[in-house]
Tab-separated table of C-alpha atoms and ligand atoms in Angstrom:
chain	number	residue	atom	x	y	z
A	1183	MET	CA	-7.884	186.351	15.925
A	1184	ALA	CA	-11.110	185.778	13.989
A	1185	LYS	CA	-14.104	184.830	16.098
A	1186	ASN	CA	-15.071	181.144	15.902
A	1187	ILE	CA	-17.973	180.903	13.424
A	1188	MET	CA	-19.677	178.598	15.938
A	1189	HIS	CA	-20.228	181.660	18.153
A	1190	TYR	CA	-22.477	183.354	15.579
A	1191	ASP	CA	-26.217	182.765	15.232
A	1192	THR	CA	-26.927	181.228	11.827
A	1193	VAL	CA	-30.556	182.331	11.868
A	1194	SER	CA	-32.469	184.286	14.483
A	1195	LEU	CA	-35.305	186.711	15.138
A	1196	ASP	CA	-34.553	190.311	16.080
A	1197	ASP	CA	-37.723	191.360	17.899
A	1198	GLU	CA	-36.654	194.943	18.377
A	1199	ASN	CA	-36.267	195.548	14.642
A	1200	SER	CA	-38.820	192.947	13.496
A	1201	ALA	CA	-36.163	191.314	11.353
A	1202	LEU	CA	-34.862	187.929	10.340
A	1203	VAL	CA	-31.134	187.951	11.037
A	1204	ILE	CA	-28.886	185.549	9.135
A	1205	ILE	CA	-25.240	185.033	8.342
A	1206	ASP	CA	-24.953	185.641	4.594
A	1207	GLN	CA	-23.560	182.226	3.637
A	1208	THR	CA	-22.829	183.316	0.076
A	1209	GLN	CA	-20.055	185.557	1.499
A	1210	LEU	CA	-18.342	182.785	3.506
A	1211	PRO	CA	-15.579	182.088	4.173
A	1212	GLY	CA	-14.176	185.454	3.014
A	1213	LYS	CA	-16.494	187.686	4.989
A	1214	VAL	CA	-18.796	187.117	7.950
A	1215	GLU	CA	-21.667	189.450	7.165
A	1216	MET	CA	-24.896	189.481	9.116
A	1217	LEU	CA	-28.040	190.443	7.205
A	1218	SER	CA	-31.083	191.912	8.870
A	1219	LEU	CA	-34.098	191.229	6.626
A	1220	THR	CA	-37.511	192.785	7.062
A	1221	GLU	CA	-39.048	192.578	3.567
A	1222	GLN	CA	-40.714	189.363	2.367
A	1223	LYS	CA	-39.061	189.584	-1.047
A	1224	ASP	CA	-35.636	189.810	0.628
A	1225	ILE	CA	-36.398	186.787	2.827
A	1226	TRP	CA	-37.579	184.844	-0.238
A	1227	GLU	CA	-34.446	185.803	-2.121
A	1228	ALA	CA	-32.183	184.931	0.832
A	1229	ILE	CA	-33.587	181.389	0.758
A	1230	TYR	CA	-33.493	181.100	-3.049
A	1231	LEU	CA	-29.913	182.383	-3.314
A	1232	LEU	CA	-28.741	180.201	-0.380
A	1233	LYS	CA	-27.825	183.149	1.815
A	1234	VAL	CA	-29.581	181.008	4.378
A	1235	ARG	CA	-29.487	177.330	3.480
A	1236	GLY	CA	-29.564	173.788	4.778
A	1237	ALA	CA	-32.924	172.145	5.414
A	1238	PRO	CA	-33.353	173.001	9.138
A	1239	ALA	CA	-32.108	176.601	8.767
A	1240	ILE	CA	-34.453	177.138	5.807
A	1241	GLY	CA	-37.355	175.927	7.974
A	1242	VAL	CA	-36.465	178.285	10.822
A	1243	ALA	CA	-35.979	181.228	8.424
A	1244	ALA	CA	-39.373	180.559	6.816
A	1245	ALA	CA	-41.119	180.343	10.215
A	1246	ILE	CA	-39.616	183.674	11.295
A	1247	GLY	CA	-40.342	185.131	7.846
A	1248	VAL	CA	-44.008	184.237	7.859
A	1249	TYR	CA	-44.367	185.515	11.437
A	1250	LEU	CA	-42.938	188.866	10.294
A	1251	ALA	CA	-45.403	188.881	7.395
A	1252	ALA	CA	-48.287	188.191	9.811
A	1253	LYS	CA	-47.138	191.014	12.091
A	1254	ASN	CA	-47.402	193.462	9.185
A	1255	ILE	CA	-50.945	192.480	8.235
A	1256	LYS	CA	-53.264	195.439	8.954
A	1257	ALA	CA	-56.571	193.536	8.801
A	1258	LYS	CA	-58.135	192.809	12.180
A	1259	ASP	CA	-60.873	190.435	10.970
A	1260	TYR	CA	-59.920	186.765	10.844
A	1261	PRO	CA	-60.958	185.918	7.237
A	1262	THR	CA	-58.925	188.782	5.731
A	1263	PHE	CA	-56.022	188.125	8.098
A	1264	TYR	CA	-56.006	184.439	7.161
A	1265	GLU	CA	-56.197	185.209	3.439
A	1266	GLU	CA	-53.189	187.537	3.664
A	1267	PHE	CA	-51.282	185.132	5.911
A	1268	LYS	CA	-51.907	182.296	3.450
A	1269	ALA	CA	-50.646	184.431	0.549
A	1270	ALA	CA	-47.427	185.194	2.486
A	1271	LYS	CA	-47.013	181.514	3.359
A	1272	ASP	CA	-47.564	180.387	-0.234
A	1273	TYR	CA	-45.060	182.970	-1.466
A	1274	LEU	CA	-42.269	181.788	0.854
A	1275	ALA	CA	-43.077	178.167	-0.055
A	1276	THR	CA	-42.016	178.875	-3.646
A	1277	SER	CA	-38.453	179.798	-2.648
A	1278	ARG	CA	-37.032	176.246	-2.894
A	1279	PRO	CA	-38.746	172.915	-3.645
A	1280	THR	CA	-36.729	170.071	-2.138
A	1281	ALA	CA	-36.015	170.546	1.578
A	1282	VAL	CA	-39.259	169.509	3.237
A	1283	ASN	CA	-38.455	171.559	6.357
A	1284	LEU	CA	-39.562	174.658	4.455
A	1285	PHE	CA	-43.095	173.292	4.044
A	1286	TRP	CA	-43.069	171.597	7.463
A	1287	ALA	CA	-42.286	174.886	9.239
A	1288	LEU	CA	-44.778	176.911	7.188
A	1289	ASP	CA	-47.505	174.314	7.823
A	1290	ARG	CA	-46.763	174.428	11.549
A	1291	MET	CA	-47.213	178.184	11.466
A	1292	GLU	CA	-50.466	177.909	9.499
A	1293	ASN	CA	-51.776	175.357	11.988
A	1294	VAL	CA	-51.326	177.934	14.770
A	1295	VAL	CA	-53.474	180.389	12.810
A	1296	LYS	CA	-56.183	177.837	12.028
A	1297	ALA	CA	-56.324	176.435	15.560
A	1298	ASN	CA	-56.856	179.888	17.078
A	1299	LYS	CA	-59.311	181.528	14.711
A	1300	GLU	CA	-61.594	182.538	17.610
A	1301	LEU	CA	-58.859	184.750	19.103
A	1302	PRO	CA	-58.280	188.416	18.189
A	1303	VAL	CA	-55.733	188.779	15.368
A	1304	ASP	CA	-53.186	190.439	17.697
A	1305	GLU	CA	-53.267	187.352	19.906
A	1306	ILE	CA	-52.781	185.063	16.914
A	1307	VAL	CA	-49.742	187.107	15.889
A	1308	LYS	CA	-48.304	186.679	19.422
A	1309	LEU	CA	-48.819	182.925	19.151
A	1310	LEU	CA	-47.074	182.946	15.755
A	1311	HIS	CA	-44.138	184.740	17.357
A	1312	ASP	CA	-43.936	182.049	20.046
A	1313	GLU	CA	-44.198	179.235	17.503
A	1314	ALA	CA	-41.378	180.670	15.368
A	1315	VAL	CA	-39.207	181.018	18.482
A	1316	GLU	CA	-40.083	177.451	19.506
A	1317	ILE	CA	-39.235	176.059	16.039
A	1318	ARG	CA	-35.833	177.715	16.397
A	1319	GLU	CA	-35.237	176.496	19.969
A	1320	GLU	CA	-36.427	173.011	19.087
A	1321	ASP	CA	-33.831	172.841	16.337
A	1322	ILE	CA	-31.051	173.272	18.910
A	1323	ARG	CA	-32.406	170.444	21.095
A	1324	VAL	CA	-32.997	168.188	18.094
A	1325	CYS	CA	-29.521	168.708	16.634
A	1326	ARG	CA	-27.922	168.050	20.008
A	1327	ALA	CA	-29.836	164.776	20.314
A	1328	ILE	CA	-28.786	163.767	16.778
A	1329	GLY	CA	-25.204	164.583	17.744
A	1330	GLU	CA	-25.390	162.390	20.838
A	1331	TYR	CA	-26.756	159.415	18.878
A	1332	GLY	CA	-24.234	159.960	16.105
A	1333	LEU	CA	-21.364	160.067	18.559
A	1334	THR	CA	-22.160	156.511	19.662
A	1335	LEU	CA	-21.226	155.376	16.124
A	1336	ILE	CA	-17.689	156.795	16.010
A	1337	LYS	CA	-14.572	156.707	18.129
A	1338	ASP	CA	-11.713	159.023	18.926
A	1339	GLY	CA	-9.314	159.366	16.009
A	1340	ASP	CA	-11.756	158.244	13.303
A	1341	GLY	CA	-11.586	159.636	9.783
A	1342	ILE	CA	-14.954	160.992	8.674
A	1343	LEU	CA	-16.001	162.109	5.216
A	1344	THR	CA	-18.841	164.562	4.746
A	1345	HIS	CA	-20.534	166.089	1.712
A	1346	CYS	CA	-22.078	169.566	1.429
A	1347	ASN	CA	-22.633	171.343	4.742
A	1348	ALA	CA	-24.908	169.791	7.306
A	1349	GLY	CA	-23.232	171.621	10.137
A	1350	GLN	CA	-24.149	174.496	12.406
A	1351	LEU	CA	-24.369	176.797	9.383
A	1352	ALA	CA	-27.234	174.645	8.094
A	1353	THR	CA	-29.099	174.693	11.402
A	1354	VAL	CA	-29.370	176.866	14.497
A	1355	LYS	CA	-26.667	175.057	16.467
A	1356	TYR	CA	-24.390	172.017	16.067
A	1357	GLY	CA	-25.798	170.859	12.724
A	1358	THR	CA	-26.926	167.332	11.933
A	1359	ALA	CA	-24.112	165.403	10.196
A	1360	LEU	CA	-21.458	167.564	11.864
A	1361	ALA	CA	-23.153	167.531	15.290
A	1362	PRO	CA	-21.416	164.315	16.442
A	1363	ILE	CA	-18.081	165.875	15.516
A	1364	HIS	CA	-18.782	169.164	17.317
A	1365	LEU	CA	-20.054	167.348	20.423
A	1366	GLY	CA	-17.060	164.991	20.367
A	1367	VAL	CA	-14.687	167.952	20.110
A	1368	GLU	CA	-16.422	169.572	23.135
A	1369	ARG	CA	-15.430	166.385	25.012
A	1370	GLY	CA	-11.816	166.452	23.925
A	1371	MET	CA	-12.104	163.905	21.091
A	1372	ASN	CA	-10.251	164.267	17.802
A	1373	PHE	CA	-11.457	163.342	14.339
A	1374	LYS	CA	-9.915	163.693	10.915
A	1375	VAL	CA	-12.620	165.138	8.714
A	1376	PHE	CA	-12.581	165.171	4.905
A	1377	THR	CA	-14.954	167.714	3.378
A	1378	ASP	CA	-15.964	167.195	-0.227
A	1379	GLU	CA	-15.764	170.449	-2.144
A	1380	THR	CA	-19.410	169.956	-3.266
A	1381	ARG	CA	-19.806	171.341	-6.762
A	1382	PRO	CA	-21.403	173.538	-7.921
A	1383	LEU	CA	-22.159	175.803	-4.945
A	1384	LEU	CA	-19.147	174.690	-2.886
A	1385	GLN	CA	-20.901	174.189	0.451
A	1386	GLY	CA	-18.176	171.698	1.436
A	1387	ILE	CA	-15.102	173.810	0.782
A	1388	ARG	CA	-16.651	177.180	1.654
A	1389	LEU	CA	-18.825	176.211	4.617
A	1390	SER	CA	-18.015	172.803	6.144
A	1391	SER	CA	-14.260	173.214	6.021
A	1392	PHE	CA	-14.611	176.774	7.348
A	1393	GLU	CA	-16.942	175.726	10.166
A	1394	LEU	CA	-14.820	172.736	11.217
A	1395	HIS	CA	-11.472	174.484	10.871
A	1396	SER	CA	-12.802	177.505	12.746
A	1397	ASN	CA	-13.830	175.139	15.558
A	1398	GLY	CA	-10.381	173.552	15.744
A	1399	VAL	CA	-11.221	170.277	13.947
A	1400	ASP	CA	-8.535	168.523	11.859
A	1401	THR	CA	-10.054	169.229	8.422
A	1402	THR	CA	-8.907	168.306	4.921
A	1403	VAL	CA	-10.637	169.634	1.814
A	1404	ILE	CA	-10.932	167.331	-1.188
A	1405	CYS	CA	-12.523	167.810	-4.600
A	1406	ASP	CA	-15.603	165.682	-5.143
A	1407	ASN	CA	-13.734	163.332	-7.468
A	1408	MET	CA	-11.123	162.517	-4.791
A	1409	ALA	CA	-13.430	160.730	-2.345
A	1410	SER	CA	-12.724	157.290	-3.814
A	1411	GLN	CA	-8.970	157.734	-3.445
A	1412	VAL	CA	-9.289	158.911	0.158
A	1413	MET	CA	-11.516	155.946	0.974
A	1414	LYS	CA	-9.165	153.536	-0.786
A	1415	ASN	CA	-6.292	154.882	1.309
A	1416	GLY	CA	-8.174	153.671	4.400
A	1417	TRP	CA	-8.548	157.190	5.773
A	1418	VAL	CA	-12.342	157.125	6.182
A	1419	GLN	CA	-14.038	155.076	8.916
A	1420	ALA	CA	-17.488	156.600	8.409
A	1421	VAL	CA	-19.407	158.918	6.096
A	1422	PHE	CA	-21.791	161.379	7.733
A	1423	VAL	CA	-24.183	163.412	5.580
A	1424	GLY	CA	-27.357	165.374	6.118
A	1425	CYS	CA	-30.615	165.178	4.188
A	1426	ASP	CA	-33.201	167.458	2.630
A	1427	ARG	CA	-36.020	164.960	2.457
A	1428	VAL	CA	-36.195	161.308	3.408
A	1429	ALA	CA	-38.977	159.189	1.911
A	1430	ALA	CA	-40.984	156.726	4.024
A	1431	ASN	CA	-38.949	153.836	2.571
A	1432	GLY	CA	-35.646	155.380	3.703
A	1433	ASP	CA	-34.525	156.729	0.324
A	1434	VAL	CA	-32.473	159.827	1.111
A	1435	CYS	CA	-32.492	163.040	-0.887
A	1436	ASN	CA	-29.491	165.260	-0.177
A	1437	LYS	CA	-27.079	167.581	-1.975
A	1438	ILE	CA	-26.120	166.533	-5.483
A	1439	GLY	CA	-23.220	164.104	-5.328
A	1440	THR	CA	-24.336	162.393	-2.129
A	1441	SER	CA	-25.537	159.265	-3.933
A	1442	GLY	CA	-22.110	158.873	-5.550
A	1443	VAL	CA	-20.493	159.042	-2.114
A	1444	ALA	CA	-22.991	156.442	-0.842
A	1445	ILE	CA	-22.105	154.085	-3.694
A	1446	LEU	CA	-18.379	154.534	-3.014
A	1447	ALA	CA	-18.863	153.907	0.707
A	1448	LYS	CA	-20.683	150.664	-0.067
A	1449	HIS	CA	-17.864	149.605	-2.404
A	1450	TYR	CA	-15.223	150.198	0.270
A	1451	GLY	CA	-17.330	148.757	3.128
A	1452	ILE	CA	-17.550	152.096	4.946
A	1453	PRO	CA	-20.725	152.885	6.920
A	1454	PHE	CA	-22.836	155.600	5.311
A	1455	TYR	CA	-24.777	157.484	7.986
A	1456	VAL	CA	-27.514	159.997	7.260
A	1457	CYS	CA	-28.350	162.486	9.998
A	1458	GLY	CA	-31.664	164.286	9.959
A	1459	PRO	CA	-34.412	165.536	12.228
A	1460	THR	CA	-37.847	163.946	11.899
A	1461	SER	CA	-38.925	167.256	10.335
A	1462	THR	CA	-36.865	166.188	7.290
A	1463	ILE	CA	-38.568	162.794	7.011
A	1464	ASP	CA	-41.581	163.011	4.729
A	1465	MET	CA	-43.779	160.033	5.510
A	1466	SER	CA	-46.256	161.212	2.846
A	1467	ILE	CA	-43.709	160.336	0.132
A	1468	ALA	CA	-43.390	156.604	-0.364
A	1469	HIS	CA	-40.326	156.513	-2.578
A	1470	GLY	CA	-37.309	158.738	-3.279
A	1471	ASP	CA	-38.286	159.000	-6.961
A	1472	ASP	CA	-41.272	161.129	-5.916
A	1473	ILE	CA	-39.163	163.809	-4.201
A	1474	PRO	CA	-39.065	167.040	-6.250
A	1475	ILE	CA	-35.487	167.808	-7.255
A	1476	GLU	CA	-34.566	171.460	-7.625
A	1477	VAL	CA	-32.837	172.334	-10.884
A	1478	ARG	CA	-30.837	175.539	-10.612
A	1479	PRO	CA	-29.484	178.101	-13.124
A	1480	ASP	CA	-26.730	177.152	-15.601
A	1481	HIS	CA	-24.349	179.908	-14.543
A	1482	GLU	CA	-23.723	178.183	-11.197
A	1483	VAL	CA	-21.914	175.496	-13.202
A	1484	THR	CA	-20.440	177.425	-16.115
A	1485	GLU	CA	-19.014	180.590	-14.562
A	1486	MET	CA	-19.972	181.344	-10.984
A	1487	TRP	CA	-16.634	180.464	-9.364
A	1488	TYR	CA	-14.337	181.067	-12.332
A	1489	SER	CA	-12.653	184.321	-13.263
A	1490	LYS	CA	-13.911	183.702	-16.802
A	1491	ARG	CA	-16.593	181.399	-18.185
A	1492	MET	CA	-15.334	177.805	-18.473
A	1493	ALA	CA	-18.073	176.301	-20.649
A	1494	PRO	CA	-18.504	177.146	-24.330
A	1495	GLU	CA	-21.341	179.580	-24.972
A	1496	GLY	CA	-24.537	177.777	-25.873
A	1497	VAL	CA	-23.552	174.360	-24.496
A	1498	LYS	CA	-26.296	172.520	-22.597
A	1499	VAL	CA	-26.060	172.414	-18.810
A	1500	TYR	CA	-27.831	170.137	-16.345
A	1501	ASN	CA	-27.676	171.480	-12.796
A	1502	PRO	CA	-29.758	169.403	-10.351
A	1503	ALA	CA	-29.193	170.579	-6.771
A	1504	PHE	CA	-29.995	167.237	-5.119
A	1505	ASP	CA	-29.943	163.502	-5.713
A	1506	VAL	CA	-31.468	160.449	-4.069
A	1507	SER	CA	-29.458	157.696	-2.402
A	1508	ASP	CA	-31.254	154.385	-2.479
A	1509	ASN	CA	-32.108	153.087	0.993
A	1510	SER	CA	-29.988	149.979	0.319
A	1511	LEU	CA	-26.909	152.235	0.484
A	1512	VAL	CA	-27.822	153.764	3.838
A	1513	THR	CA	-26.306	152.113	6.932
A	1514	ALA	CA	-28.502	154.080	9.344
A	1515	ILE	CA	-30.615	157.214	9.625
A	1516	ILE	CA	-29.871	159.135	12.808
A	1517	THR	CA	-32.774	161.191	14.170
A	1518	GLU	CA	-33.501	162.983	17.440
A	1519	PHE	CA	-35.550	159.939	18.451
A	1520	GLY	CA	-32.827	157.402	17.836
A	1521	ILE	CA	-31.096	155.460	15.086
A	1522	ALA	CA	-33.210	153.833	12.366
A	1523	ARG	CA	-31.849	150.907	10.382
A	1524	ALA	CA	-33.241	148.822	7.533
A	1525	PRO	CA	-35.965	147.907	6.897
A	1526	TYR	CA	-36.727	151.621	6.958
A	1527	ASP	CA	-40.432	151.354	6.186
A	1528	LYS	CA	-40.692	149.730	9.638
A	1529	SER	CA	-37.982	151.596	11.589
A	1530	LEU	CA	-39.056	155.070	10.457
A	1531	LYS	CA	-42.644	154.306	11.543
A	1532	GLU	CA	-41.251	153.355	14.952
A	1533	ILE	CA	-39.331	156.640	15.134
A	1534	PHE	CA	-42.574	158.538	14.425
A	1535	ALA	CA	-44.447	156.469	17.033
A	1536	GLN	CA	-41.820	157.578	19.576
A	1537	LYS	CA	-42.234	161.172	18.446
A	1538	GLU	CA	-45.992	160.916	18.901
A	1539	ALA	CA	-45.563	159.389	22.372
A	1540	ALA	CA	-43.086	162.128	23.383
A	1541	SER	CA	-45.519	164.853	22.248
A	1542	LYS	CA	-48.165	163.481	24.653
A	1543	LYS	CA	-45.849	163.568	27.712
B	409	LIG	O1	-28.604	173.567	-1.272
B	409	LIG	P1	-28.332	173.501	0.195
B	409	LIG	O2	-26.996	174.059	0.572
B	409	LIG	O3	-29.455	174.094	1.007
B	409	LIG	O4	-28.299	171.941	0.520
B	409	LIG	C1	-28.065	171.545	1.833
B	409	LIG	C2	-27.932	170.079	1.992
B	409	LIG	O5	-28.026	169.321	1.070
B	409	LIG	C3	-27.740	169.601	3.398
B	409	LIG	O6	-26.993	168.422	3.423
B	409	LIG	C4	-29.124	169.320	4.033
B	409	LIG	O7	-29.973	170.408	3.844
B	409	LIG	C5	-29.010	169.028	5.465
B	409	LIG	S1	-28.553	170.428	6.433
B	409	LIG	C6	-28.528	169.940	8.060
């Protein structure tokens, strides 16, 4: 019998081989292939091509990636080391624009360098190793906490609809939106989960349904345009989605199609819950309209999953990878520091005040 995908590490550091190790998510569900990446261009490409994907996993991969870059720097004087480190950081930061965890993790790594400039370079590299490992470990704790809070919002037997993949494959363990389900299952609870297919890169059908089914969860795949029917049938008691960047006013940027699901949920009176670590909340962005939306290549829409091209040659294609759900559509935002509800400009500040207080303990 195939090994449960939950027993694999989505993203990890192989110290012995100085490599970033990931599950190649572009091969799922057909093949579980682990990739061991040592070259910066391969790490960049793995993020760009979504071999490793999902906001938290991208952050962890970037932290490990920039540590590996630092380890390869030959210079032993701080100014040259910093210059080369900064170039490696800036390079990885160009891999994808929307998930703020990428920049959050890279900034955290840079802060370690800047705060320790008086130390020998070898010592700084050791500290970068420890910070990358900590960012990874922290993700497990954070996702578990999100799962616990999320679980308080659902009950045994509930129908849950999710979009894209905000599960373990998008993080180090448990996931964000799927964490309450995985934790509930660990405790013997049962849910009926509907996974939107999630055009165009199929994270719902390829990844969420695979992850949930592999973990023994009652899972039904639907095409994106079937969500309304499933909701109308009364089969969905809650929507749980992840996020790539949340603005300070609670506007939520997530995988393209999420805002449509949010609008449907409002229409049918179904709670729309967004799960995300505080590392995905960007308090420097006031409004969702200011979040950069990645636009990806045409072929992902016109031919990628078809045996032959389905769009006429030369037709225009618009392929935004994310959209923004207005905060008025969001029932609650579930973080590792608790559940924020409207008005979000106030509740998200309170969440960050708790984070600040916890960091001083
Ligand atoms: O393009 P992707 O697959 O990286 O997009 C992922 C999402 O939109 C997820 O919902 C989000 O990153 C949260 S993952 C816990």
